[in-house]
Amino acid sequence: HISASGTKTLHCTNADCTAKNVQKFSRFVSKNAMDIEGLSVQTILRFINEGFIKEYADIYQLSQYFDTISQLEGFGEKSCENMNKAIEKSRNIHPVNLIFALCIPMIGLDAAKKIVNTVGFDEFLERMEVGTGFEDIDGIGGEKSNSILQWYANENNQKVLEHLLEVVQVQKVEKQNTE
């Protein structure tokens, strides 16, 4: 794949690729995203293979498997307890971190900040739903705007976001007047 800026990158075309999913989950739980301590790449991969998690919201339902998880090698009651605390703590999330956690191509922390500061989280959701772009936001060009809209056009991504918003509380933050 060659982007508009001329950057050559390899892209796996399999949407259900385990490696891609593990990378997405790894970003999702990272400090700049949901900040869930104790969920390493190995743990995530193990939970995917065990069938405990298929999408982000499933992380918030992991407690139903704690009896089984505590019996797995390398886990115990204490590690389940700590994992649960970290998961529960992450339920209350800043919108910038949530947007970053969604793994929308080309949308990093900086772009997420610009979106939240300019239009807020509710309008971010609204614009995706109606297909209004984000080019009017300083620092978000056509390529990033299209990336967001294409990401949301994927029904699976819509479901993932919908399920996630059912289990997390997005903090209300004031838009920054950038004029």
JSON list of N, CA and C in Angstrom, two decimals, residues 60-136:
[
{"chain": "A", "resi": 60, "resn": "TYR", "atom": "N", "xyz": [-14.41, -6.05, 29.71]},
{"chain": "A", "resi": 60, "resn": "TYR", "atom": "CA", "xyz": [-15.19, -5.61, 30.86]},
{"chain": "A", "resi": 60, "resn": "TYR", "atom": "C", "xyz": [-16.14, -6.69, 31.37]},
{"chain": "A", "resi": 61, "resn": "GLN", "atom": "N", "xyz": [-16.16, -7.83, 30.70]},
{"chain": "A", "resi": 61, "resn": "GLN", "atom": "CA", "xyz": [-16.96, -8.98, 31.14]},
{"chain": "A", "resi": 61, "resn": "GLN", "atom": "C", "xyz": [-16.06, -10.13, 31.61]},
{"chain": "A", "resi": 62, "resn": "LEU", "atom": "N", "xyz": [-14.75, -9.89, 31.68]},
{"chain": "A", "resi": 62, "resn": "LEU", "atom": "CA", "xyz": [-13.81, -10.96, 32.04]},
{"chain": "A", "resi": 62, "resn": "LEU", "atom": "C", "xyz": [-14.09, -11.58, 33.40]},
{"chain": "A", "resi": 63, "resn": "SER", "atom": "N", "xyz": [-14.65, -10.80, 34.31]},
{"chain": "A", "resi": 63, "resn": "SER", "atom": "CA", "xyz": [-14.87, -11.31, 35.68]},
{"chain": "A", "resi": 63, "resn": "SER", "atom": "C", "xyz": [-15.71, -12.60, 35.68]},
{"chain": "A", "resi": 64, "resn": "GLN", "atom": "N", "xyz": [-16.56, -12.77, 34.67]},
{"chain": "A", "resi": 64, "resn": "GLN", "atom": "CA", "xyz": [-17.35, -14.00, 34.61]},
{"chain": "A", "resi": 64, "resn": "GLN", "atom": "C", "xyz": [-16.49, -15.25, 34.38]},
{"chain": "A", "resi": 65, "resn": "TYR", "atom": "N", "xyz": [-15.24, -15.05, 33.94]},
{"chain": "A", "resi": 65, "resn": "TYR", "atom": "CA", "xyz": [-14.33, -16.17, 33.69]},
{"chain": "A", "resi": 65, "resn": "TYR", "atom": "C", "xyz": [-13.26, -16.30, 34.77]},
{"chain": "A", "resi": 66, "resn": "PHE", "atom": "N", "xyz": [-13.33, -15.48, 35.81]},
{"chain": "A", "resi": 66, "resn": "PHE", "atom": "CA", "xyz": [-12.26, -15.47, 36.81]},
{"chain": "A", "resi": 66, "resn": "PHE", "atom": "C", "xyz": [-12.06, -16.83, 37.50]},
{"chain": "A", "resi": 67, "resn": "ASP", "atom": "N", "xyz": [-13.12, -17.61, 37.67]},
{"chain": "A", "resi": 67, "resn": "ASP", "atom": "CA", "xyz": [-12.95, -18.95, 38.25]},
{"chain": "A", "resi": 67, "resn": "ASP", "atom": "C", "xyz": [-12.02, -19.78, 37.38]},
{"chain": "A", "resi": 68, "resn": "THR", "atom": "N", "xyz": [-12.25, -19.73, 36.07]},
{"chain": "A", "resi": 68, "resn": "THR", "atom": "CA", "xyz": [-11.42, -20.47, 35.11]},
{"chain": "A", "resi": 68, "resn": "THR", "atom": "C", "xyz": [-10.03, -19.84, 35.02]},
{"chain": "A", "resi": 69, "resn": "ILE", "atom": "N", "xyz": [-9.98, -18.52, 34.91]},
{"chain": "A", "resi": 69, "resn": "ILE", "atom": "CA", "xyz": [-8.70, -17.82, 34.76]},
{"chain": "A", "resi": 69, "resn": "ILE", "atom": "C", "xyz": [-7.79, -18.08, 35.96]},
{"chain": "A", "resi": 70, "resn": "SER", "atom": "N", "xyz": [-8.36, -18.06, 37.17]},
{"chain": "A", "resi": 70, "resn": "SER", "atom": "CA", "xyz": [-7.54, -18.25, 38.38]},
{"chain": "A", "resi": 70, "resn": "SER", "atom": "C", "xyz": [-6.92, -19.65, 38.42]},
{"chain": "A", "resi": 71, "resn": "GLN", "atom": "N", "xyz": [-7.46, -20.58, 37.64]},
{"chain": "A", "resi": 71, "resn": "GLN", "atom": "CA", "xyz": [-6.90, -21.94, 37.57]},
{"chain": "A", "resi": 71, "resn": "GLN", "atom": "C", "xyz": [-5.81, -22.07, 36.50]},
{"chain": "A", "resi": 72, "resn": "LEU", "atom": "N", "xyz": [-5.74, -21.08, 35.59]},
{"chain": "A", "resi": 72, "resn": "LEU", "atom": "CA", "xyz": [-4.73, -21.13, 34.53]},
{"chain": "A", "resi": 72, "resn": "LEU", "atom": "C", "xyz": [-3.35, -20.92, 35.12]},
{"chain": "A", "resi": 73, "resn": "GLU", "atom": "N", "xyz": [-2.35, -21.53, 34.48]},
{"chain": "A", "resi": 73, "resn": "GLU", "atom": "CA", "xyz": [-0.97, -21.38, 34.93]},
{"chain": "A", "resi": 73, "resn": "GLU", "atom": "C", "xyz": [-0.55, -19.91, 34.85]},
{"chain": "A", "resi": 74, "resn": "GLY", "atom": "N", "xyz": [0.05, -19.42, 35.92]},
{"chain": "A", "resi": 74, "resn": "GLY", "atom": "CA", "xyz": [0.51, -18.04, 35.95]},
{"chain": "A", "resi": 74, "resn": "GLY", "atom": "C", "xyz": [-0.54, -17.07, 36.48]},
{"chain": "A", "resi": 75, "resn": "PHE", "atom": "N", "xyz": [-1.70, -17.58, 36.77]},
{"chain": "A", "resi": 75, "resn": "PHE", "atom": "CA", "xyz": [-2.75, -16.74, 37.33]},
{"chain": "A", "resi": 75, "resn": "PHE", "atom": "C", "xyz": [-3.18, -17.32, 38.67]},
{"chain": "A", "resi": 76, "resn": "GLY", "atom": "N", "xyz": [-3.82, -16.50, 39.44]},
{"chain": "A", "resi": 76, "resn": "GLY", "atom": "CA", "xyz": [-4.36, -16.94, 40.71]},
{"chain": "A", "resi": 76, "resn": "GLY", "atom": "C", "xyz": [-5.40, -15.94, 41.12]},
{"chain": "A", "resi": 77, "resn": "GLU", "atom": "N", "xyz": [-5.92, -16.12, 42.34]},
{"chain": "A", "resi": 77, "resn": "GLU", "atom": "CA", "xyz": [-6.95, -15.19, 42.81]},
{"chain": "A", "resi": 77, "resn": "GLU", "atom": "C", "xyz": [-6.44, -13.77, 42.87]},
{"chain": "A", "resi": 78, "resn": "LYS", "atom": "N", "xyz": [-5.20, -13.60, 43.35]},
{"chain": "A", "resi": 78, "resn": "LYS", "atom": "CA", "xyz": [-4.63, -12.26, 43.51]},
{"chain": "A", "resi": 78, "resn": "LYS", "atom": "C", "xyz": [-4.49, -11.57, 42.15]},
{"chain": "A", "resi": 79, "resn": "SER", "atom": "N", "xyz": [-3.99, -12.29, 41.16]},
{"chain": "A", "resi": 79, "resn": "SER", "atom": "CA", "xyz": [-3.82, -11.65, 39.84]},
{"chain": "A", "resi": 79, "resn": "SER", "atom": "C", "xyz": [-5.18, -11.33, 39.21]},
{"chain": "A", "resi": 80, "resn": "CYS", "atom": "N", "xyz": [-6.18, -12.16, 39.45]},
{"chain": "A", "resi": 80, "resn": "CYS", "atom": "CA", "xyz": [-7.54, -11.87, 38.96]},
{"chain": "A", "resi": 80, "resn": "CYS", "atom": "C", "xyz": [-8.09, -10.63, 39.65]},
{"chain": "A", "resi": 81, "resn": "GLU", "atom": "N", "xyz": [-7.84, -10.55, 40.95]},
{"chain": "A", "resi": 81, "resn": "GLU", "atom": "CA", "xyz": [-8.28, -9.38, 41.74]},
{"chain": "A", "resi": 81, "resn": "GLU", "atom": "C", "xyz": [-7.65, -8.10, 41.20]},
{"chain": "A", "resi": 82, "resn": "ASN", "atom": "N", "xyz": [-6.33, -8.13, 40.99]},
{"chain": "A", "resi": 82, "resn": "ASN", "atom": "CA", "xyz": [-5.61, -6.96, 40.48]},
{"chain": "A", "resi": 82, "resn": "ASN", "atom": "C", "xyz": [-6.08, -6.60, 39.06]},
{"chain": "A", "resi": 83, "resn": "MET", "atom": "N", "xyz": [-6.28, -7.62, 38.24]},
{"chain": "A", "resi": 83, "resn": "MET", "atom": "CA", "xyz": [-6.76, -7.38, 36.89]},
{"chain": "A", "resi": 83, "resn": "MET", "atom": "C", "xyz": [-8.15, -6.72, 36.93]},
{"chain": "A", "resi": 84, "resn": "ASN", "atom": "N", "xyz": [-8.99, -7.22, 37.79]},
{"chain": "A", "resi": 84, "resn": "ASN", "atom": "CA", "xyz": [-10.34, -6.68, 37.92]},
{"chain": "A", "resi": 84, "resn": "ASN", "atom": "C", "xyz": [-10.31, -5.22, 38.36]},
{"chain": "A", "resi": 85, "resn": "LYS", "atom": "N", "xyz": [-9.43, -4.89, 39.31]},
{"chain": "A", "resi": 85, "resn": "LYS", "atom": "CA", "xyz": [-9.28, -3.50, 39.78]},
{"chain": "A", "resi": 85, "resn": "LYS", "atom": "C", "xyz": [-8.87, -2.60, 38.62]},
{"chain": "A", "resi": 86, "resn": "ALA", "atom": "N", "xyz": [-7.89, -3.05, 37.84]},
{"chain": "A", "resi": 86, "resn": "ALA", "atom": "CA", "xyz": [-7.39, -2.25, 36.71]},
{"chain": "A", "resi": 86, "resn": "ALA", "atom": "C", "xyz": [-8.48, -2.08, 35.66]},
{"chain": "A", "resi": 87, "resn": "ILE", "atom": "N", "xyz": [-9.23, -3.12, 35.41]},
{"chain": "A", "resi": 87, "resn": "ILE", "atom": "CA", "xyz": [-10.32, -3.06, 34.42]},
{"chain": "A", "resi": 87, "resn": "ILE", "atom": "C", "xyz": [-11.40, -2.09, 34.90]},
{"chain": "A", "resi": 88, "resn": "GLU", "atom": "N", "xyz": [-11.79, -2.23, 36.16]},
{"chain": "A", "resi": 88, "resn": "GLU", "atom": "CA", "xyz": [-12.84, -1.36, 36.71]},
{"chain": "A", "resi": 88, "resn": "GLU", "atom": "C", "xyz": [-12.42, 0.11, 36.69]},
{"chain": "A", "resi": 89, "resn": "LYS", "atom": "N", "xyz": [-11.14, 0.34, 37.04]},
{"chain": "A", "resi": 89, "resn": "LYS", "atom": "CA", "xyz": [-10.61, 1.71, 37.05]},
{"chain": "A", "resi": 89, "resn": "LYS", "atom": "C", "xyz": [-10.68, 2.34, 35.66]},
{"chain": "A", "resi": 90, "resn": "SER", "atom": "N", "xyz": [-10.52, 1.52, 34.63]},
{"chain": "A", "resi": 90, "resn": "SER", "atom": "CA", "xyz": [-10.49, 2.04, 33.26]},
{"chain": "A", "resi": 90, "resn": "SER", "atom": "C", "xyz": [-11.88, 2.32, 32.69]},
{"chain": "A", "resi": 91, "resn": "ARG", "atom": "N", "xyz": [-12.91, 1.94, 33.41]},
{"chain": "A", "resi": 91, "resn": "ARG", "atom": "CA", "xyz": [-14.29, 2.15, 32.91]},
{"chain": "A", "resi": 91, "resn": "ARG", "atom": "C", "xyz": [-14.62, 3.64, 32.77]},
{"chain": "A", "resi": 92, "resn": "ASN", "atom": "N", "xyz": [-14.01, 4.47, 33.59]},
{"chain": "A", "resi": 92, "resn": "ASN", "atom": "CA", "xyz": [-14.25, 5.91, 33.53]},
{"chain": "A", "resi": 92, "resn": "ASN", "atom": "C", "xyz": [-13.11, 6.50, 32.69]},
{"chain": "A", "resi": 93, "resn": "ILE", "atom": "N", "xyz": [-13.41, 6.85, 31.44]},
{"chain": "A", "resi": 93, "resn": "ILE", "atom": "CA", "xyz": [-12.34, 7.16, 30.49]},
{"chain": "A", "resi": 93, "resn": "ILE", "atom": "C", "xyz": [-12.47, 8.55, 29.88]},
{"chain": "A", "resi": 94, "resn": "HIS", "atom": "N", "xyz": [-11.32, 9.20, 29.71]},
{"chain": "A", "resi": 94, "resn": "HIS", "atom": "CA", "xyz": [-11.27, 10.49, 29.03]},
{"chain": "A", "resi": 94, "resn": "HIS", "atom": "C", "xyz": [-11.52, 10.24, 27.54]},
{"chain": "A", "resi": 95, "resn": "PRO", "atom": "N", "xyz": [-12.32, 11.08, 26.87]},
{"chain": "A", "resi": 95, "resn": "PRO", "atom": "CA", "xyz": [-12.64, 10.84, 25.46]},
{"chain": "A", "resi": 95, "resn": "PRO", "atom": "C", "xyz": [-11.43, 10.76, 24.53]},
{"chain": "A", "resi": 96, "resn": "VAL", "atom": "N", "xyz": [-10.38, 11.51, 24.82]},
{"chain": "A", "resi": 96, "resn": "VAL", "atom": "CA", "xyz": [-9.17, 11.47, 23.99]},
{"chain": "A", "resi": 96, "resn": "VAL", "atom": "C", "xyz": [-8.58, 10.06, 24.02]},
{"chain": "A", "resi": 97, "resn": "ASN", "atom": "N", "xyz": [-8.49, 9.50, 25.23]},
{"chain": "A", "resi": 97, "resn": "ASN", "atom": "CA", "xyz": [-7.92, 8.16, 25.38]},
{"chain": "A", "resi": 97, "resn": "ASN", "atom": "C", "xyz": [-8.81, 7.10, 24.72]},
{"chain": "A", "resi": 98, "resn": "LEU", "atom": "N", "xyz": [-10.12, 7.30, 24.80]},
{"chain": "A", "resi": 98, "resn": "LEU", "atom": "CA", "xyz": [-11.04, 6.35, 24.18]},
{"chain": "A", "resi": 98, "resn": "LEU", "atom": "C", "xyz": [-10.90, 6.37, 22.66]},
{"chain": "A", "resi": 99, "resn": "ILE", "atom": "N", "xyz": [-10.84, 7.55, 22.07]},
{"chain": "A", "resi": 99, "resn": "ILE", "atom": "CA", "xyz": [-10.68, 7.66, 20.61]},
{"chain": "A", "resi": 99, "resn": "ILE", "atom": "C", "xyz": [-9.37, 7.00, 20.18]},
{"chain": "A", "resi": 100, "resn": "PHE", "atom": "N", "xyz": [-8.30, 7.25, 20.93]},
{"chain": "A", "resi": 100, "resn": "PHE", "atom": "CA", "xyz": [-7.01, 6.62, 20.64]},
{"chain": "A", "resi": 100, "resn": "PHE", "atom": "C", "xyz": [-7.13, 5.10, 20.75]},
{"chain": "A", "resi": 101, "resn": "ALA", "atom": "N", "xyz": [-7.86, 4.63, 21.77]},
{"chain": "A", "resi": 101, "resn": "ALA", "atom": "CA", "xyz": [-8.00, 3.20, 22.02]},
{"chain": "A", "resi": 101, "resn": "ALA", "atom": "C", "xyz": [-8.73, 2.46, 20.90]},
{"chain": "A", "resi": 102, "resn": "LEU", "atom": "N", "xyz": [-9.54, 3.18, 20.13]},
{"chain": "A", "resi": 102, "resn": "LEU", "atom": "CA", "xyz": [-10.33, 2.55, 19.07]},
{"chain": "A", "resi": 102, "resn": "LEU", "atom": "C", "xyz": [-9.48, 2.04, 17.91]},
{"chain": "A", "resi": 103, "resn": "CYS", "atom": "N", "xyz": [-8.23, 2.47, 17.84]},
{"chain": "A", "resi": 103, "resn": "CYS", "atom": "CA", "xyz": [-7.31, 2.02, 16.78]},
{"chain": "A", "resi": 103, "resn": "CYS", "atom": "C", "xyz": [-7.78, 2.43, 15.39]},
{"chain": "A", "resi": 104, "resn": "ILE", "atom": "N", "xyz": [-8.30, 3.64, 15.28]},
{"chain": "A", "resi": 104, "resn": "ILE", "atom": "CA", "xyz": [-8.69, 4.15, 13.97]},
{"chain": "A", "resi": 104, "resn": "ILE", "atom": "C", "xyz": [-7.40, 4.49, 13.22]},
{"chain": "A", "resi": 105, "resn": "PRO", "atom": "N", "xyz": [-7.20, 3.93, 12.03]},
{"chain": "A", "resi": 105, "resn": "PRO", "atom": "CA", "xyz": [-5.96, 4.21, 11.30]},
{"chain": "A", "resi": 105, "resn": "PRO", "atom": "C", "xyz": [-5.69, 5.72, 11.16]},
{"chain": "A", "resi": 106, "resn": "MET", "atom": "N", "xyz": [-4.45, 6.11, 11.42]},
{"chain": "A", "resi": 106, "resn": "MET", "atom": "CA", "xyz": [-3.97, 7.50, 11.31]},
{"chain": "A", "resi": 106, "resn": "MET", "atom": "C", "xyz": [-4.43, 8.42, 12.45]},
{"chain": "A", "resi": 107, "resn": "ILE", "atom": "N", "xyz": [-5.21, 7.89, 13.40]},
{"chain": "A", "resi": 107, "resn": "ILE", "atom": "CA", "xyz": [-5.69, 8.74, 14.49]},
{"chain": "A", "resi": 107, "resn": "ILE", "atom": "C", "xyz": [-4.96, 8.39, 15.77]},
{"chain": "A", "resi": 108, "resn": "GLY", "atom": "N", "xyz": [-3.96, 9.20, 16.06]},
{"chain": "A", "resi": 108, "resn": "GLY", "atom": "CA", "xyz": [-3.18, 9.02, 17.28]},
{"chain": "A", "resi": 108, "resn": "GLY", "atom": "C", "xyz": [-3.71, 9.95, 18.37]},
{"chain": "A", "resi": 109, "resn": "LEU", "atom": "N", "xyz": [-2.93, 10.08, 19.43]},
{"chain": "A", "resi": 109, "resn": "LEU", "atom": "CA", "xyz": [-3.33, 10.94, 20.55]},
{"chain": "A", "resi": 109, "resn": "LEU", "atom": "C", "xyz": [-3.51, 12.39, 20.14]},
{"chain": "A", "resi": 110, "resn": "ASP", "atom": "N", "xyz": [-2.58, 12.88, 19.31]},
{"chain": "A", "resi": 110, "resn": "ASP", "atom": "CA", "xyz": [-2.64, 14.28, 18.89]},
{"chain": "A", "resi": 110, "resn": "ASP", "atom": "C", "xyz": [-3.93, 14.58, 18.13]},
{"chain": "A", "resi": 111, "resn": "ALA", "atom": "N", "xyz": [-4.25, 13.73, 17.16]},
{"chain": "A", "resi": 111, "resn": "ALA", "atom": "CA", "xyz": [-5.48, 13.91, 16.38]},
{"chain": "A", "resi": 111, "resn": "ALA", "atom": "C", "xyz": [-6.71, 13.79, 17.28]},
{"chain": "A", "resi": 112, "resn": "ALA", "atom": "N", "xyz": [-6.68, 12.83, 18.20]},
{"chain": "A", "resi": 112, "resn": "ALA", "atom": "CA", "xyz": [-7.81, 12.64, 19.13]},
{"chain": "A", "resi": 112, "resn": "ALA", "atom": "C", "xyz": [-8.01, 13.89, 19.98]},
{"chain": "A", "resi": 113, "resn": "LYS", "atom": "N", "xyz": [-6.90, 14.49, 20.45]},
{"chain": "A", "resi": 113, "resn": "LYS", "atom": "CA", "xyz": [-6.98, 15.72, 21.26]},
{"chain": "A", "resi": 113, "resn": "LYS", "atom": "C", "xyz": [-7.61, 16.85, 20.44]},
{"chain": "A", "resi": 114, "resn": "LYS", "atom": "N", "xyz": [-7.16, 16.99, 19.20]},
{"chain": "A", "resi": 114, "resn": "LYS", "atom": "CA", "xyz": [-7.68, 18.05, 18.34]},
{"chain": "A", "resi": 114, "resn": "LYS", "atom": "C", "xyz": [-9.19, 17.89, 18.12]},
{"chain": "A", "resi": 115, "resn": "ILE", "atom": "N", "xyz": [-9.63, 16.66, 17.92]},
{"chain": "A", "resi": 115, "resn": "ILE", "atom": "CA", "xyz": [-11.05, 16.38, 17.70]},
{"chain": "A", "resi": 115, "resn": "ILE", "atom": "C", "xyz": [-11.85, 16.72, 18.96]},
{"chain": "A", "resi": 116, "resn": "VAL", "atom": "N", "xyz": [-11.42, 16.19, 20.10]},
{"chain": "A", "resi": 116, "resn": "VAL", "atom": "CA", "xyz": [-12.15, 16.41, 21.36]},
{"chain": "A", "resi": 116, "resn": "VAL", "atom": "C", "xyz": [-12.15, 17.88, 21.74]},
{"chain": "A", "resi": 117, "resn": "ASN", "atom": "N", "xyz": [-11.01, 18.54, 21.60]},
{"chain": "A", "resi": 117, "resn": "ASN", "atom": "CA", "xyz": [-10.92, 19.96, 21.97]},
{"chain": "A", "resi": 117, "resn": "ASN", "atom": "C", "xyz": [-11.76, 20.85, 21.07]},
{"chain": "A", "resi": 118, "resn": "THR", "atom": "N", "xyz": [-11.94, 20.45, 19.81]},
{"chain": "A", "resi": 118, "resn": "THR", "atom": "CA", "xyz": [-12.66, 21.29, 18.86]},
{"chain": "A", "resi": 118, "resn": "THR", "atom": "C", "xyz": [-14.16, 21.00, 18.82]},
{"chain": "A", "resi": 119, "resn": "VAL", "atom": "N", "xyz": [-14.53, 19.72, 18.73]},
{"chain": "A", "resi": 119, "resn": "VAL", "atom": "CA", "xyz": [-15.95, 19.40, 18.58]},
{"chain": "A", "resi": 119, "resn": "VAL", "atom": "C", "xyz": [-16.54, 18.60, 19.74]},
{"chain": "A", "resi": 120, "resn": "GLY", "atom": "N", "xyz": [-15.69, 18.05, 20.60]},
{"chain": "A", "resi": 120, "resn": "GLY", "atom": "CA", "xyz": [-16.18, 17.24, 21.71]},
{"chain": "A", "resi": 120, "resn": "GLY", "atom": "C", "xyz": [-16.49, 15.81, 21.27]},
{"chain": "A", "resi": 121, "resn": "PHE", "atom": "N", "xyz": [-16.68, 14.94, 22.25]},
{"chain": "A", "resi": 121, "resn": "PHE", "atom": "CA", "xyz": [-16.89, 13.52, 21.95]},
{"chain": "A", "resi": 121, "resn": "PHE", "atom": "C", "xyz": [-18.26, 13.23, 21.33]},
{"chain": "A", "resi": 122, "resn": "ASP", "atom": "N", "xyz": [-19.29, 13.87, 21.86]},
{"chain": "A", "resi": 122, "resn": "ASP", "atom": "CA", "xyz": [-20.64, 13.61, 21.33]},
{"chain": "A", "resi": 122, "resn": "ASP", "atom": "C", "xyz": [-20.74, 13.98, 19.85]},
{"chain": "A", "resi": 123, "resn": "GLU", "atom": "N", "xyz": [-20.14, 15.13, 19.49]},
{"chain": "A", "resi": 123, "resn": "GLU", "atom": "CA", "xyz": [-20.17, 15.53, 18.09]},
{"chain": "A", "resi": 123, "resn": "GLU", "atom": "C", "xyz": [-19.28, 14.64, 17.24]},
{"chain": "A", "resi": 124, "resn": "PHE", "atom": "N", "xyz": [-18.20, 14.12, 17.83]},
{"chain": "A", "resi": 124, "resn": "PHE", "atom": "CA", "xyz": [-17.35, 13.15, 17.13]},
{"chain": "A", "resi": 124, "resn": "PHE", "atom": "C", "xyz": [-18.21, 11.95, 16.71]},
{"chain": "A", "resi": 125, "resn": "LEU", "atom": "N", "xyz": [-18.99, 11.42, 17.66]},
{"chain": "A", "resi": 125, "resn": "LEU", "atom": "CA", "xyz": [-19.88, 10.29, 17.37]},
{"chain": "A", "resi": 125, "resn": "LEU", "atom": "C", "xyz": [-20.93, 10.67, 16.31]},
{"chain": "A", "resi": 126, "resn": "GLU", "atom": "N", "xyz": [-21.51, 11.83, 16.51]},
{"chain": "A", "resi": 126, "resn": "GLU", "atom": "CA", "xyz": [-22.55, 12.32, 15.60]},
{"chain": "A", "resi": 126, "resn": "GLU", "atom": "C", "xyz": [-22.03, 12.45, 14.17]},
{"chain": "A", "resi": 127, "resn": "ARG", "atom": "N", "xyz": [-20.86, 13.06, 14.04]},
{"chain": "A", "resi": 127, "resn": "ARG", "atom": "CA", "xyz": [-20.28, 13.26, 12.70]},
{"chain": "A", "resi": 127, "resn": "ARG", "atom": "C", "xyz": [-19.99, 11.93, 12.02]},
{"chain": "A", "resi": 128, "resn": "MET", "atom": "N", "xyz": [-19.52, 10.94, 12.78]},
{"chain": "A", "resi": 128, "resn": "MET", "atom": "CA", "xyz": [-19.27, 9.63, 12.18]},
{"chain": "A", "resi": 128, "resn": "MET", "atom": "C", "xyz": [-20.59, 9.02, 11.70]},
{"chain": "A", "resi": 129, "resn": "GLU", "atom": "N", "xyz": [-21.63, 9.12, 12.54]},
{"chain": "A", "resi": 129, "resn": "GLU", "atom": "CA", "xyz": [-22.93, 8.54, 12.21]},
{"chain": "A", "resi": 129, "resn": "GLU", "atom": "C", "xyz": [-23.53, 9.12, 10.94]},
{"chain": "A", "resi": 130, "resn": "VAL", "atom": "N", "xyz": [-23.43, 10.44, 10.78]},
{"chain": "A", "resi": 130, "resn": "VAL", "atom": "CA", "xyz": [-24.03, 11.08, 9.60]},
{"chain": "A", "resi": 130, "resn": "VAL", "atom": "C", "xyz": [-23.06, 11.22, 8.43]},
{"chain": "A", "resi": 131, "resn": "GLY", "atom": "N", "xyz": [-21.79, 10.89, 8.66]},
{"chain": "A", "resi": 131, "resn": "GLY", "atom": "CA", "xyz": [-20.81, 10.93, 7.58]},
{"chain": "A", "resi": 131, "resn": "GLY", "atom": "C", "xyz": [-20.24, 12.31, 7.30]},
{"chain": "A", "resi": 132, "resn": "THR", "atom": "N", "xyz": [-20.36, 13.20, 8.28]},
{"chain": "A", "resi": 132, "resn": "THR", "atom": "CA", "xyz": [-19.77, 14.53, 8.15]},
{"chain": "A", "resi": 132, "resn": "THR", "atom": "C", "xyz": [-18.28, 14.41, 8.44]},
{"chain": "A", "resi": 133, "resn": "GLY", "atom": "N", "xyz": [-17.47, 14.98, 7.61]},
{"chain": "A", "resi": 133, "resn": "GLY", "atom": "CA", "xyz": [-16.02, 14.88, 7.79]},
{"chain": "A", "resi": 133, "resn": "GLY", "atom": "C", "xyz": [-15.49, 15.71, 8.94]},
{"chain": "A", "resi": 134, "resn": "PHE", "atom": "N", "xyz": [-14.17, 15.68, 9.09]},
{"chain": "A", "resi": 134, "resn": "PHE", "atom": "CA", "xyz": [-13.49, 16.37, 10.18]},
{"chain": "A", "resi": 134, "resn": "PHE", "atom": "C", "xyz": [-12.43, 17.35, 9.65]},
{"chain": "A", "resi": 135, "resn": "GLU", "atom": "N", "xyz": [-12.47, 17.63, 8.33]},
{"chain": "A", "resi": 135, "resn": "GLU", "atom": "CA", "xyz": [-11.45, 18.49, 7.71]},
{"chain": "A", "resi": 135, "resn": "GLU", "atom": "C", "xyz": [-11.45, 19.90, 8.29]},
{"chain": "A", "resi": 136, "resn": "ASP", "atom": "N", "xyz": [-12.58, 20.33, 8.85]},
{"chain": "A", "resi": 136, "resn": "ASP", "atom": "CA", "xyz": [-12.65, 21.68, 9.40]},
{"chain": "A", "resi": 136, "resn": "ASP", "atom": "C", "xyz": [-11.87, 21.83, 10.70]}
]
